[in-house]
Coordinates of C-alpha atoms in Angstrom, one line a residue:
Chain U
M65 CA -35.8 -229.7 -1.3
S66 CA -37.7 -228.7 -4.4
Q67 CA -39.6 -226.3 -2.2
L68 CA -36.3 -224.6 -1.2
F69 CA -35.5 -223.8 -4.9
S70 CA -39.0 -223.1 -6.2
K71 CA -39.6 -220.7 -9.1
K72 CA -40.5 -217.9 -6.6
N73 CA -37.3 -218.4 -4.7
K74 CA -35.3 -218.4 -7.8
D75 CA -36.8 -215.1 -8.8
V76 CA -36.1 -213.7 -5.3
F77 CA -32.5 -214.6 -5.8
F78 CA -31.9 -213.8 -9.5
N79 CA -34.1 -210.7 -10.0
P80 CA -31.6 -208.3 -8.2
F81 CA -29.0 -209.3 -10.7
N82 CA -30.9 -207.7 -13.5
I83 CA -34.4 -206.3 -13.6
D84 CA -34.5 -205.4 -9.9
N85 CA -30.9 -204.4 -9.4
P86 CA -30.4 -202.3 -6.2
V87 CA -27.9 -199.9 -7.9
T88 CA -29.0 -199.5 -11.5
V89 CA -32.8 -199.9 -11.1
Q90 CA -33.6 -198.9 -7.5
V91 CA -30.7 -196.4 -7.5
L92 CA -29.7 -197.2 -3.9
G93 CA -26.3 -197.3 -2.4
I94 CA -24.9 -194.8 -4.9
C95 CA -22.6 -193.0 -2.4
S96 CA -20.5 -196.1 -1.7
A97 CA -20.6 -197.0 -5.4
L98 CA -18.9 -193.7 -6.1
A99 CA -16.5 -193.7 -3.1
V100 CA -14.9 -197.1 -3.1
T101 CA -14.7 -197.9 -6.8
A102 CA -11.4 -196.1 -7.7
K103 CA -9.7 -199.5 -7.4
L104 CA -10.9 -203.0 -8.0
E105 CA -9.7 -204.6 -4.7
P106 CA -11.6 -202.4 -2.3
A107 CA -14.7 -202.7 -4.5
I108 CA -14.6 -206.5 -4.3
V109 CA -14.2 -206.4 -0.5
M110 CA -16.9 -203.8 -0.1
G111 CA -19.3 -205.9 -2.3
L112 CA -18.5 -209.0 -0.3
S113 CA -19.0 -207.2 3.1
V114 CA -22.4 -205.8 2.0
T115 CA -23.4 -209.2 0.7
V116 CA -22.6 -210.9 4.0
I117 CA -24.2 -208.2 6.1
V118 CA -27.4 -207.9 4.2
A119 CA -27.9 -211.6 4.0
F120 CA -27.4 -212.2 7.7
A121 CA -29.3 -209.1 8.7
N122 CA -32.2 -210.3 6.6
V123 CA -32.2 -213.7 8.3
I124 CA -32.0 -212.3 11.8
I125 CA -34.7 -209.7 11.2
S126 CA -36.8 -212.3 9.5
L127 CA -36.5 -214.6 12.6
L128 CA -37.5 -211.7 14.9
R129 CA -40.1 -210.2 12.7
K130 CA -43.1 -211.5 14.7
T131 CA -41.7 -210.2 18.0
I132 CA -40.6 -206.7 16.9
P133 CA -43.1 -204.0 18.0
N134 CA -43.9 -202.1 14.9
R135 CA -43.1 -198.6 16.3
I136 CA -39.5 -199.4 17.2
R137 CA -38.7 -201.7 14.2
I138 CA -36.2 -199.2 12.7
I139 CA -34.2 -199.1 15.9
V140 CA -34.1 -202.9 16.1
Q141 CA -33.0 -203.2 12.5
L142 CA -30.3 -200.7 13.0
V143 CA -29.0 -202.5 16.1
V144 CA -28.8 -205.8 14.1
V145 CA -27.0 -204.1 11.2
A146 CA -24.7 -202.2 13.4
A147 CA -23.6 -205.4 15.2
L148 CA -23.0 -207.2 11.9
V149 CA -21.0 -204.2 10.5
T150 CA -18.9 -204.1 13.6
I151 CA -18.1 -207.8 13.2
V152 CA -17.2 -207.4 9.5
S153 CA -15.1 -204.3 10.2
E154 CA -13.1 -206.2 12.9
V155 CA -12.6 -209.2 10.6
L156 CA -11.3 -206.9 7.8
K157 CA -9.0 -205.2 10.3
A158 CA -7.6 -208.5 11.4
Y159 CA -7.2 -210.3 8.0
A160 CA -7.2 -207.6 5.3
Y161 CA -5.8 -204.5 7.1
D162 CA -4.6 -202.7 3.9
V163 CA -8.0 -202.9 2.3
S164 CA -9.7 -201.9 5.4
V165 CA -7.5 -198.8 5.6
Q166 CA -8.4 -198.0 2.0
L167 CA -12.1 -198.4 2.7
S168 CA -11.7 -196.2 5.8
V169 CA -15.1 -195.0 7.0
Y170 CA -17.1 -196.7 4.2
V171 CA -17.2 -200.0 6.0
G172 CA -18.8 -198.3 9.0
L173 CA -21.1 -196.4 6.7
I174 CA -22.6 -199.7 5.5
I175 CA -25.1 -199.1 8.4
T176 CA -26.5 -196.2 6.5
N177 CA -26.5 -198.0 3.1
C178 CA -30.1 -197.7 1.8
I179 CA -30.0 -201.1 0.3
L180 CA -29.8 -202.7 3.8
M181 CA -32.7 -200.7 5.3
G182 CA -34.6 -201.2 2.1
R183 CA -34.3 -205.0 2.1
L184 CA -35.1 -205.3 5.8
E185 CA -38.1 -203.1 5.6
A186 CA -39.5 -204.3 2.3
F187 CA -38.6 -208.0 2.4
A188 CA -37.4 -209.5 5.7
M189 CA -40.2 -208.0 7.8
Q190 CA -42.8 -210.0 5.7
N191 CA -40.9 -213.2 4.7
A192 CA -39.5 -216.4 6.2
P193 CA -35.8 -216.7 7.0
W194 CA -34.8 -218.8 4.0
E195 CA -36.4 -216.5 1.4
S196 CA -35.0 -213.5 3.3
F197 CA -31.5 -215.1 3.1
L198 CA -31.8 -215.6 -0.7
D199 CA -33.1 -212.1 -1.1
G200 CA -30.2 -210.6 0.9
L201 CA -27.7 -212.7 -1.0
G202 CA -29.1 -211.8 -4.3
N203 CA -29.2 -208.0 -3.6
G204 CA -25.7 -208.1 -2.1
I205 CA -24.4 -209.8 -5.2
G206 CA -26.3 -207.5 -7.5
Y207 CA -24.7 -204.5 -5.7
A208 CA -21.3 -206.1 -5.8
M209 CA -21.6 -206.8 -9.5
I210 CA -22.1 -203.1 -10.4
L211 CA -19.3 -202.1 -8.0
I212 CA -16.9 -204.5 -9.7
V213 CA -17.9 -203.4 -13.2
V214 CA -17.4 -199.7 -12.3
A215 CA -14.2 -200.4 -10.5
F216 CA -12.8 -202.5 -13.3
F217 CA -13.1 -199.6 -15.8
R218 CA -12.0 -197.0 -13.4
E219 CA -8.9 -198.8 -12.4
L220 CA -8.0 -199.9 -15.9
L221 CA -8.5 -196.5 -17.6
G222 CA -7.5 -194.4 -14.6
A223 CA -4.5 -196.2 -13.3
G224 CA -3.7 -198.7 -16.0
Q225 CA -3.9 -201.5 -13.6
I226 CA -6.2 -204.4 -12.6
L227 CA -6.0 -205.5 -9.0
G228 CA -2.7 -203.6 -8.7
F229 CA -1.1 -205.5 -11.7
N230 CA 0.1 -203.3 -14.5
I231 CA -1.9 -203.7 -17.7
L232 CA -1.4 -200.5 -19.6
N233 CA 1.6 -199.1 -17.8
Y234 CA 4.3 -200.4 -20.0
D235 CA 6.8 -198.4 -22.1
C236 CA 5.6 -199.9 -25.4
I237 CA 2.1 -198.6 -24.7
A238 CA 3.3 -195.3 -23.4
N239 CA 5.4 -194.8 -26.5
T240 CA 2.3 -194.8 -28.7
G241 CA 1.2 -191.7 -26.8
Y242 CA -1.4 -193.4 -24.5
M243 CA -2.0 -191.9 -21.2
N244 CA -4.1 -192.8 -18.2
N245 CA -7.1 -190.6 -17.6
G246 CA -6.9 -188.9 -14.3
L247 CA -10.6 -188.1 -14.3
M248 CA -11.4 -191.8 -14.0
L249 CA -10.0 -191.8 -10.5
M250 CA -12.4 -189.0 -9.5
P251 CA -16.0 -189.7 -8.3
P252 CA -17.8 -187.9 -11.2
M253 CA -16.6 -190.6 -13.6
A254 CA -18.0 -193.4 -11.4
L255 CA -21.4 -191.7 -11.7
I256 CA -21.0 -191.6 -15.5
I257 CA -20.0 -195.3 -15.7
V258 CA -23.0 -196.2 -13.5
G259 CA -25.0 -194.2 -16.0
C260 CA -23.6 -196.1 -18.9
V261 CA -24.4 -199.5 -17.2
I262 CA -28.0 -198.3 -16.7
W263 CA -28.0 -197.2 -20.3
V264 CA -26.8 -200.6 -21.6
Q265 CA -29.2 -202.5 -19.2
R266 CA -32.3 -200.5 -20.3
A267 CA -31.4 -200.8 -24.0
R268 CA -31.3 -204.6 -23.6
N269 CA -34.5 -204.9 -21.6
K270 CA -37.5 -203.7 -23.4
E271 CA -39.8 -204.0 -20.4
M272 CA -37.7 -201.4 -18.5
Q273 CA -38.2 -198.7 -21.0
E274 CA -40.9 -196.2 -20.2
Q275 CA -43.2 -195.3 -23.1
Chain F
M51 CA -24.2 -170.1 -55.8
K52 CA -26.6 -170.8 -58.6
A53 CA -24.5 -173.7 -59.8
L54 CA -24.5 -175.2 -56.4
R55 CA -28.3 -174.8 -56.1
N56 CA -28.7 -176.6 -59.5
Y57 CA -26.3 -179.3 -58.5
L58 CA -28.2 -179.9 -55.2
D59 CA -31.5 -180.0 -57.0
K60 CA -30.1 -182.5 -59.4
I61 CA -28.8 -185.0 -56.8
K62 CA -31.8 -184.5 -54.5
P63 CA -34.0 -187.3 -55.8
N64 CA -31.3 -189.8 -54.8
F65 CA -31.9 -188.9 -51.2
E66 CA -35.6 -188.9 -51.1
E67 CA -37.8 -191.8 -50.2
G68 CA -37.0 -194.7 -52.5
G69 CA -33.8 -193.1 -53.9
K70 CA -30.7 -195.2 -53.8
L71 CA -28.9 -193.0 -51.3
H72 CA -31.9 -192.6 -49.0
A73 CA -29.9 -193.9 -46.0
F74 CA -27.9 -190.7 -46.1
H75 CA -30.8 -188.3 -46.3
S76 CA -30.0 -186.6 -43.0
V77 CA -26.5 -185.8 -44.2
F78 CA -27.9 -184.3 -47.4
D79 CA -30.6 -182.4 -45.5
G80 CA -28.0 -181.0 -43.1
F81 CA -25.7 -179.9 -45.9
E82 CA -28.5 -178.4 -48.0
S83 CA -30.0 -176.4 -45.2
F84 CA -26.6 -175.3 -44.1
M85 CA -25.9 -173.8 -47.6
F86 CA -29.4 -172.5 -48.3
V87 CA -32.2 -171.3 -46.0
P88 CA -34.9 -173.9 -46.4
S89 CA -38.0 -172.6 -48.2
T90 CA -40.5 -174.8 -46.4
T91 CA -42.8 -173.2 -43.9
S92 CA -44.7 -174.8 -41.0
K93 CA -47.9 -176.6 -42.0
S94 CA -50.2 -175.9 -39.0
G95 CA -50.9 -173.1 -36.6
T96 CA -49.6 -169.6 -36.7
H97 CA -45.9 -169.1 -36.5
I98 CA -43.7 -166.1 -36.4
H99 CA -40.2 -166.8 -37.8
D100 CA -37.1 -164.8 -37.2
A101 CA -35.4 -163.7 -40.4
I102 CA -32.4 -165.9 -39.7
D103 CA -32.5 -169.4 -38.5
S104 CA -30.1 -171.1 -36.1
K105 CA -27.8 -172.4 -38.9
R106 CA -27.2 -168.8 -40.0
I107 CA -26.6 -167.7 -36.4
M108 CA -24.1 -170.4 -36.0
S109 CA -22.3 -169.4 -39.2
I110 CA -22.0 -165.8 -38.0
V111 CA -20.5 -167.0 -34.7
V112 CA -18.0 -169.0 -36.7
I113 CA -17.2 -165.9 -38.8
A114 CA -16.7 -163.9 -35.6
L115 CA -14.3 -166.6 -34.3
I116 CA -12.1 -166.4 -37.4
P117 CA -10.0 -163.4 -36.5
A118 CA -9.0 -165.0 -33.2
L119 CA -8.3 -168.3 -35.0
L120 CA -6.1 -166.7 -37.6
F121 CA -4.2 -164.7 -35.1
G122 CA -3.9 -167.9 -33.0
M123 CA -2.3 -169.7 -35.9
Y124 CA 0.1 -166.8 -36.4
N125 CA 0.9 -166.7 -32.7
V126 CA 1.6 -170.5 -32.6
G127 CA 4.2 -169.9 -35.4
Y128 CA 5.5 -166.8 -33.7
Q129 CA 6.0 -168.5 -30.4
H130 CA 7.7 -171.5 -32.1
F131 CA 10.1 -169.4 -34.0
L132 CA 10.8 -167.3 -30.9
A133 CA 11.6 -170.4 -29.0
I134 CA 14.2 -171.5 -31.6
G135 CA 15.6 -168.0 -31.8
Q136 CA 14.5 -167.2 -35.4
E137 CA 11.8 -164.7 -34.8
N138 CA 12.6 -162.9 -38.1
A139 CA 11.7 -165.9 -40.2
G140 CA 9.1 -164.0 -42.2
F141 CA 5.3 -163.8 -42.0
L142 CA 4.6 -166.7 -44.3
N143 CA 6.8 -169.1 -42.4
L144 CA 5.3 -168.1 -39.1
F145 CA 1.7 -168.3 -40.3
G146 CA 2.3 -171.4 -42.4
Y147 CA 3.8 -173.2 -39.4
G148 CA 0.9 -172.2 -37.1
F149 CA -1.6 -173.2 -39.8
L150 CA -0.1 -176.6 -40.2
A151 CA 0.0 -177.1 -36.4
V152 CA -3.6 -176.0 -35.8
L153 CA -5.3 -177.5 -38.8
P154 CA -5.1 -181.2 -37.6
K155 CA -6.9 -180.1 -34.3
I156 CA -9.7 -178.5 -36.2
I157 CA -10.1 -181.5 -38.5
V158 CA -10.1 -183.9 -35.5
S159 CA -12.6 -181.9 -33.6
Y160 CA -15.0 -181.6 -36.6
V161 CA -14.7 -185.2 -37.7
V162 CA -15.3 -186.6 -34.3
G163 CA -18.1 -184.2 -33.3
L164 CA -20.0 -184.1 -36.5
G165 CA -19.5 -187.8 -37.0
I166 CA -21.3 -188.5 -33.7
E167 CA -24.0 -185.9 -34.6
F168 CA -24.6 -187.6 -38.0
I169 CA -24.7 -191.1 -36.5
V170 CA -27.2 -190.0 -33.8
A171 CA -29.3 -188.2 -36.3
Q172 CA -29.3 -191.1 -38.6
W173 CA -30.1 -193.5 -35.8
K174 CA -33.0 -191.5 -34.4
N175 CA -34.2 -190.6 -37.8
E176 CA -34.0 -186.9 -37.1
E177 CA -32.5 -183.9 -38.8
I178 CA -28.9 -183.2 -38.2
Q179 CA -28.6 -180.5 -35.6
E180 CA -26.3 -177.6 -36.2
G181 CA -25.0 -177.0 -32.7
F182 CA -21.6 -178.6 -33.3
L183 CA -20.6 -176.0 -36.0
V184 CA -19.6 -173.6 -33.3
S185 CA -18.4 -176.1 -30.7
G186 CA -16.2 -177.7 -33.4
I187 CA -14.2 -174.6 -34.0
L188 CA -14.2 -173.5 -30.3
I189 CA -12.6 -176.7 -29.1
P190 CA -9.3 -176.4 -31.0
M191 CA -9.1 -172.7 -29.9
I192 CA -9.2 -173.4 -26.2
V193 CA -6.6 -176.1 -25.9
P194 CA -2.8 -175.8 -25.8
I195 CA -1.0 -176.4 -29.1
D196 CA 0.8 -179.4 -27.8
C197 CA -2.3 -181.3 -26.8
P198 CA -2.2 -184.7 -28.5
L199 CA -4.8 -185.3 -31.1
W200 CA -6.1 -188.6 -29.7
I201 CA -7.0 -187.1 -26.3
L202 CA -8.7 -184.3 -28.1
A203 CA -10.8 -186.9 -30.0
V204 CA -11.7 -188.7 -26.8
A205 CA -12.6 -185.5 -25.0
T206 CA -14.7 -184.3 -27.9
A207 CA -16.6 -187.6 -28.2
F208 CA -17.1 -187.6 -24.4
S209 CA -18.6 -184.2 -24.3
V210 CA -20.7 -184.5 -27.4
I211 CA -22.2 -187.7 -26.1
F212 CA -22.5 -187.0 -22.3
V213 CA -23.0 -183.3 -22.3
K214 CA -25.2 -182.8 -25.4
E215 CA -26.8 -185.9 -26.8
I216 CA -27.8 -187.4 -23.4
F217 CA -29.6 -184.2 -22.6
G218 CA -31.5 -184.2 -25.9
G219 CA -29.1 -182.6 -28.4
T220 CA -28.6 -179.0 -29.5
G221 CA -30.3 -176.5 -27.4
M222 CA -31.0 -178.8 -24.5
N223 CA -27.5 -179.0 -23.0
V224 CA -26.9 -177.7 -19.5
F225 CA -23.2 -177.1 -20.0
N226 CA -21.2 -175.5 -22.7
V227 CA -20.0 -178.4 -24.9
A228 CA -16.7 -176.9 -25.9
L229 CA -15.9 -175.9 -22.3
M230 CA -16.8 -179.4 -21.0
T231 CA -14.4 -180.8 -23.5
R232 CA -11.7 -178.6 -22.0
A233 CA -12.7 -179.5 -18.5
F234 CA -12.5 -183.2 -19.4
L235 CA -9.0 -182.7 -20.8
F236 CA -8.0 -180.5 -17.8
F237 CA -9.0 -183.1 -15.2
G238 CA -8.3 -186.2 -17.2
Y239 CA -4.9 -185.3 -18.6
P240 CA -3.5 -182.5 -16.4
S241 CA 0.0 -182.9 -17.7
Q242 CA -1.1 -182.1 -21.2
M243 CA -3.3 -179.2 -20.3
S244 CA -1.3 -177.1 -17.7
G245 CA 2.2 -176.5 -16.6
D246 CA 4.9 -174.9 -18.6
V247 CA 5.7 -177.3 -21.4
V248 CA 2.6 -177.6 -23.5
W249 CA 2.0 -174.0 -24.7
V250 CA 4.6 -173.8 -27.4
A251 CA 5.0 -176.1 -30.4
K252 CA 8.5 -177.3 -30.4
G253 CA 8.9 -179.8 -33.2
S254 CA 9.2 -179.0 -36.9
I255 CA 6.3 -179.7 -39.4
F256 CA 7.3 -181.0 -42.8
G257 CA 10.8 -179.5 -42.3
L258 CA 9.3 -176.1 -41.5
G259 CA 10.6 -174.5 -38.4
E260 CA 13.6 -176.7 -37.7
G261 CA 15.9 -175.6 -35.0
T262 CA 16.9 -176.1 -31.4
L263 CA 15.4 -174.3 -28.5
V264 CA 17.2 -171.3 -27.2
D265 CA 18.9 -171.7 -23.8
S266 CA 16.7 -169.2 -22.0
F267 CA 13.5 -171.0 -23.1
S268 CA 10.7 -171.2 -20.6
G269 CA 7.2 -172.0 -21.8
A270 CA 5.1 -170.9 -18.9
T271 CA 2.1 -168.6 -19.6
P272 CA 2.0 -165.3 -17.9
L273 CA -0.7 -166.5 -15.5
G274 CA 1.3 -169.6 -14.8
Q275 CA 4.4 -167.5 -14.0
I276 CA 2.3 -165.3 -11.7
A277 CA 0.7 -168.2 -9.9
T278 CA 4.0 -169.8 -9.0
T279 CA 5.6 -166.6 -7.6
K280 CA 5.1 -164.7 -4.4
A281 CA 6.9 -161.5 -5.2
E282 CA 6.0 -159.1 -8.0
V283 CA 7.9 -160.3 -11.1
A284 CA 8.3 -158.9 -14.5
I285 CA 6.4 -161.3 -16.8
H286 CA 8.8 -162.8 -19.3
A287 CA 8.2 -164.0 -22.8
I288 CA 9.2 -167.6 -23.7
N289 CA 12.7 -166.6 -24.8
G290 CA 13.4 -164.9 -21.4
S291 CA 13.0 -161.3 -22.5
T292 CA 10.4 -159.2 -20.7
A293 CA 6.8 -159.3 -22.0
S294 CA 5.3 -155.8 -22.3
L295 CA 1.7 -154.9 -21.7
S296 CA 1.3 -154.4 -25.4
D297 CA 2.5 -157.9 -26.1
M298 CA -0.3 -159.1 -23.8
F299 CA -2.8 -156.9 -25.4
F300 CA -2.0 -157.9 -29.0
G301 CA -1.5 -161.5 -27.9
F302 CA 2.1 -162.3 -28.5
I303 CA 2.2 -164.5 -25.4
P304 CA 1.9 -168.3 -25.0
G305 CA -1.5 -169.6 -24.2
S306 CA -4.4 -171.6 -25.6
I307 CA -4.5 -171.2 -29.4
G308 CA -7.3 -168.7 -29.8
E309 CA -7.4 -166.9 -26.5
T310 CA -4.2 -164.7 -26.4
S311 CA -5.1 -161.7 -28.5
V312 CA -7.5 -159.1 -27.0
V313 CA -7.6 -157.3 -30.4
A314 CA -8.7 -160.3 -32.4
I315 CA -11.3 -161.2 -29.8
A316 CA -12.5 -157.6 -29.9
I317 CA -13.1 -157.9 -33.6
G318 CA -15.2 -161.0 -33.0
A319 CA -17.1 -159.3 -30.2
F320 CA -17.8 -156.4 -32.6
I321 CA -19.3 -158.8 -35.2
L322 CA -21.4 -160.6 -32.6
L323 CA -22.7 -157.3 -31.1
W324 CA -23.3 -155.6 -34.5
T325 CA -25.4 -158.6 -35.7
G326 CA -27.1 -158.8 -32.4
I327 CA -26.2 -162.4 -31.8
G328 CA -24.1 -162.1 -28.7
S329 CA -25.7 -160.3 -25.8
W330 CA -24.0 -157.1 -24.8
K331 CA -25.5 -157.4 -21.4
T332 CA -23.7 -160.6 -20.6
M333 CA -20.4 -159.4 -22.1
V334 CA -20.3 -156.1 -20.3
S335 CA -21.3 -157.6 -17.0
V336 CA -18.6 -160.3 -17.2
F337 CA -16.0 -157.5 -17.6
V338 CA -17.6 -155.5 -14.8
G339 CA -17.5 -158.5 -12.5
G340 CA -13.9 -159.1 -13.3
I341 CA -12.9 -155.5 -12.7
V342 CA -14.9 -155.2 -9.5
M343 CA -13.4 -158.4 -8.1
G344 CA -9.9 -157.4 -9.3
L345 CA -10.2 -154.0 -7.5
I346 CA -11.5 -155.8 -4.3
F347 CA -8.5 -158.1 -4.3
N348 CA -6.2 -155.1 -4.9
Q349 CA -7.6 -153.5 -1.8
F350 CA -8.0 -156.5 0.5
G351 CA -6.0 -159.3 -0.9
A352 CA -2.8 -160.6 0.8
A353 CA 0.1 -158.3 0.0
D354 CA 2.5 -161.1 -0.9
N355 CA 0.0 -162.7 -3.3
F356 CA 1.0 -161.3 -6.7
M357 CA -2.1 -162.7 -8.3
A358 CA -4.3 -160.6 -5.9
Q359 CA -2.2 -157.5 -6.4
M360 CA -2.3 -157.7 -10.2
P361 CA -4.1 -154.6 -11.7
W362 CA -7.5 -155.3 -13.0
Y363 CA -6.7 -154.5 -16.7
Q364 CA -4.0 -157.1 -16.6
H365 CA -6.5 -159.7 -15.2
L366 CA -8.7 -159.0 -18.2
M367 CA -6.0 -159.2 -20.7
L368 CA -4.4 -162.5 -19.6
G369 CA -5.6 -166.0 -20.0
G370 CA -9.0 -166.8 -21.4
F371 CA -10.9 -164.0 -19.7
C372 CA -11.8 -162.1 -22.9
F373 CA -12.4 -165.2 -25.0
G374 CA -14.7 -166.7 -22.3
A375 CA -16.6 -163.4 -21.9
V376 CA -17.2 -162.9 -25.6
F377 CA -17.7 -166.4 -26.9
M378 CA -18.5 -168.7 -24.0
A379 CA -20.5 -166.7 -21.5
T380 CA -22.8 -165.4 -24.3
D381 CA -23.7 -168.9 -25.4
P382 CA -27.5 -168.5 -25.7
V383 CA -28.3 -172.1 -24.6
T384 CA -26.3 -172.3 -21.4
S385 CA -26.4 -168.7 -20.1
A386 CA -29.3 -167.0 -18.4
R387 CA -32.1 -166.1 -20.8
T388 CA -33.9 -163.4 -18.9
E389 CA -32.6 -159.9 -19.5
T390 CA -32.0 -159.1 -15.8
G391 CA -30.6 -162.6 -15.4
K392 CA -27.9 -161.9 -18.0
Y393 CA -26.5 -159.1 -15.8
I394 CA -26.4 -161.4 -12.8
F395 CA -25.0 -164.3 -14.7
G396 CA -22.3 -162.3 -16.4
F397 CA -21.2 -160.5 -13.2
L398 CA -20.9 -163.7 -11.3
V399 CA -18.9 -165.3 -14.1
G400 CA -16.4 -162.5 -14.1
A401 CA -16.2 -162.3 -10.3
M402 CA -15.8 -166.1 -9.9
A403 CA -13.1 -166.3 -12.6
I404 CA -10.9 -163.8 -10.6
I405 CA -11.7 -165.4 -7.3
I406 CA -10.6 -168.8 -8.6
R407 CA -7.4 -167.3 -10.1
V408 CA -6.4 -165.5 -6.9
L409 CA -7.5 -167.9 -4.2
N410 CA -6.6 -171.3 -5.7
P411 CA -3.0 -171.4 -6.8
G412 CA -3.7 -174.9 -8.3
Y413 CA -5.8 -173.3 -11.0
P414 CA -4.0 -170.3 -12.5
E415 CA -6.9 -169.8 -14.9
G416 CA -10.4 -169.7 -13.5
M417 CA -12.5 -168.7 -16.5
M418 CA -13.4 -172.2 -17.6
L419 CA -14.5 -173.3 -14.1
A420 CA -16.3 -170.0 -13.5
I421 CA -18.4 -170.4 -16.6
L422 CA -19.2 -174.0 -16.0
L423 CA -20.2 -173.3 -12.5
M424 CA -22.5 -170.5 -13.5
N425 CA -24.0 -172.6 -16.3
I426 CA -25.5 -174.7 -13.5
F427 CA -27.0 -171.7 -11.8
A428 CA -28.3 -170.0 -15.0
P429 CA -31.8 -171.8 -14.7
L430 CA -32.0 -170.8 -11.0
I431 CA -31.2 -167.2 -11.8
D432 CA -33.9 -167.2 -14.5
Y433 CA -36.4 -168.8 -12.2
Y434 CA -35.9 -166.1 -9.5
V435 CA -36.0 -163.3 -12.1
V436 CA -39.3 -164.6 -13.4
Q437 CA -40.6 -165.2 -9.9
S438 CA -39.8 -161.7 -8.7
N439 CA -41.4 -160.2 -11.7
T440 CA -44.6 -162.2 -11.0
T441 CA -44.7 -161.2 -7.4
R442 CA -44.2 -157.6 -8.3
R443 CA -47.0 -157.6 -10.7
I444 CA -49.3 -159.4 -8.4
K445 CA -48.6 -156.9 -5.7
R446 CA -49.4 -154.1 -8.2
A447 CA -52.7 -155.7 -9.1
I448 CA -53.7 -156.1 -5.5
N449 CA -52.8 -152.6 -4.5
K450 CA -55.1 -151.1 -7.1

């Protein structure tokens, strides 16, 4: 049991939250971070879907890693990811239809998310299933965290809502002259918020600053 | 001047190392070098200095902007009193009203922008950079009079931080800071930046300009009116009467504060060109680009699109075309720097502005977007101008 949660495994799981974050440090998966973060709800669902897919794809590829011929490994990885994406997409359509409509093509496009291919190539091909599972889970949560932070600010400042509940859209606030910022709902602002997150993170971590 | 020099010399020790106000030394340095050309010279190497430094250049641009600003204030008052049916209220009332309406915007823009500059300079232990002197006066001149002060403050802060400081401060920015402020307002708060209600100040200030709006009031700008119509219309002033070409030329039309008067902008252009600070190449080619594109649309544009059929001289007179051409496109930091590049840059700015006006009815004014778009391409233009020069000279050397 202690072996399962050794120091190394803890690092594998927790590093993607901070010093090895897939979005803010490796700068992967930016397209979907811009596209689905206008509202908080789709961002949470998207983060959850990617977490599930990357964790299980990591496990499956890790189990197969010794039998996959090197020259066709990308194809095999894609097939595994595509199968998982299809399952997640069907589940969303069945149980969360509204959100799946809002996410539209971006669920299908998880196949092309660089985080997935990155983890499969860089980690699952060399490591045992349990470590791969932790790595996938950690990276998925690291990705979801950034999505949720970005979507929180965009929905709050852009639409005055959180998860569809009015926070700033009341007459008493509107009477003071406050207005929602329409630019927040457009993709450029997501990029700037991601930039701010990176800024804060690097300011806090001395070892991430280049000399 | 002598007294000020003596006073600065007297308080200077307080700001030097060990003085009790040392923490504010960058503020003092900034102020001192703004008032007097520093007498220090570089310590190492050989340098050739221009006779005027960038603080003096900025001051001259601000002086060049003053005619347009003063006229803008007068026009704000004029439009207001026209809207309440008392256009004969007297010059002092008109100007006083406009002055009081515009002044808060100038203060907000300078306090927010310079505040951020001072904080950054203090924090990084650098000298205060002078770039915001011009941006700070440009920002209030390119917004509608009814733009709320707090969103102006937010937009100014956004653009000073994310358009200028992030890229390394004055002289390093890719985009024009003042225009980016306007773009932020335009996309973030469209209801406060476009439409037909924000261009005329309607309330009274300290009891000045009290009255109710005339029944025929309609606050749309000429370009706004043209963009929403299919047939050729007579452009009307805000009280319903017809606006003549001379009104548009002298600037008695609603619009952003500083942009309406061609005459006042021409005075500014004269100052910039006479002192050699603005590039005539950029200015002329912006106008040429606008004229050529206007003529092309006159020939080939849809017959029922009045914006396309508008004569070229009207295109140049309306909206922010002149203001953008004289004060924005010539910004030495964000425009092309090679001499040939300036022609290309200017021409494309003018042409793009007319294209956006005509082909996108959602944006009746294209000058802002055209300049921002070309700001991105300015380094590319420079690169190819330099490259083509290199290739030409290599060829010449080989052929010999």
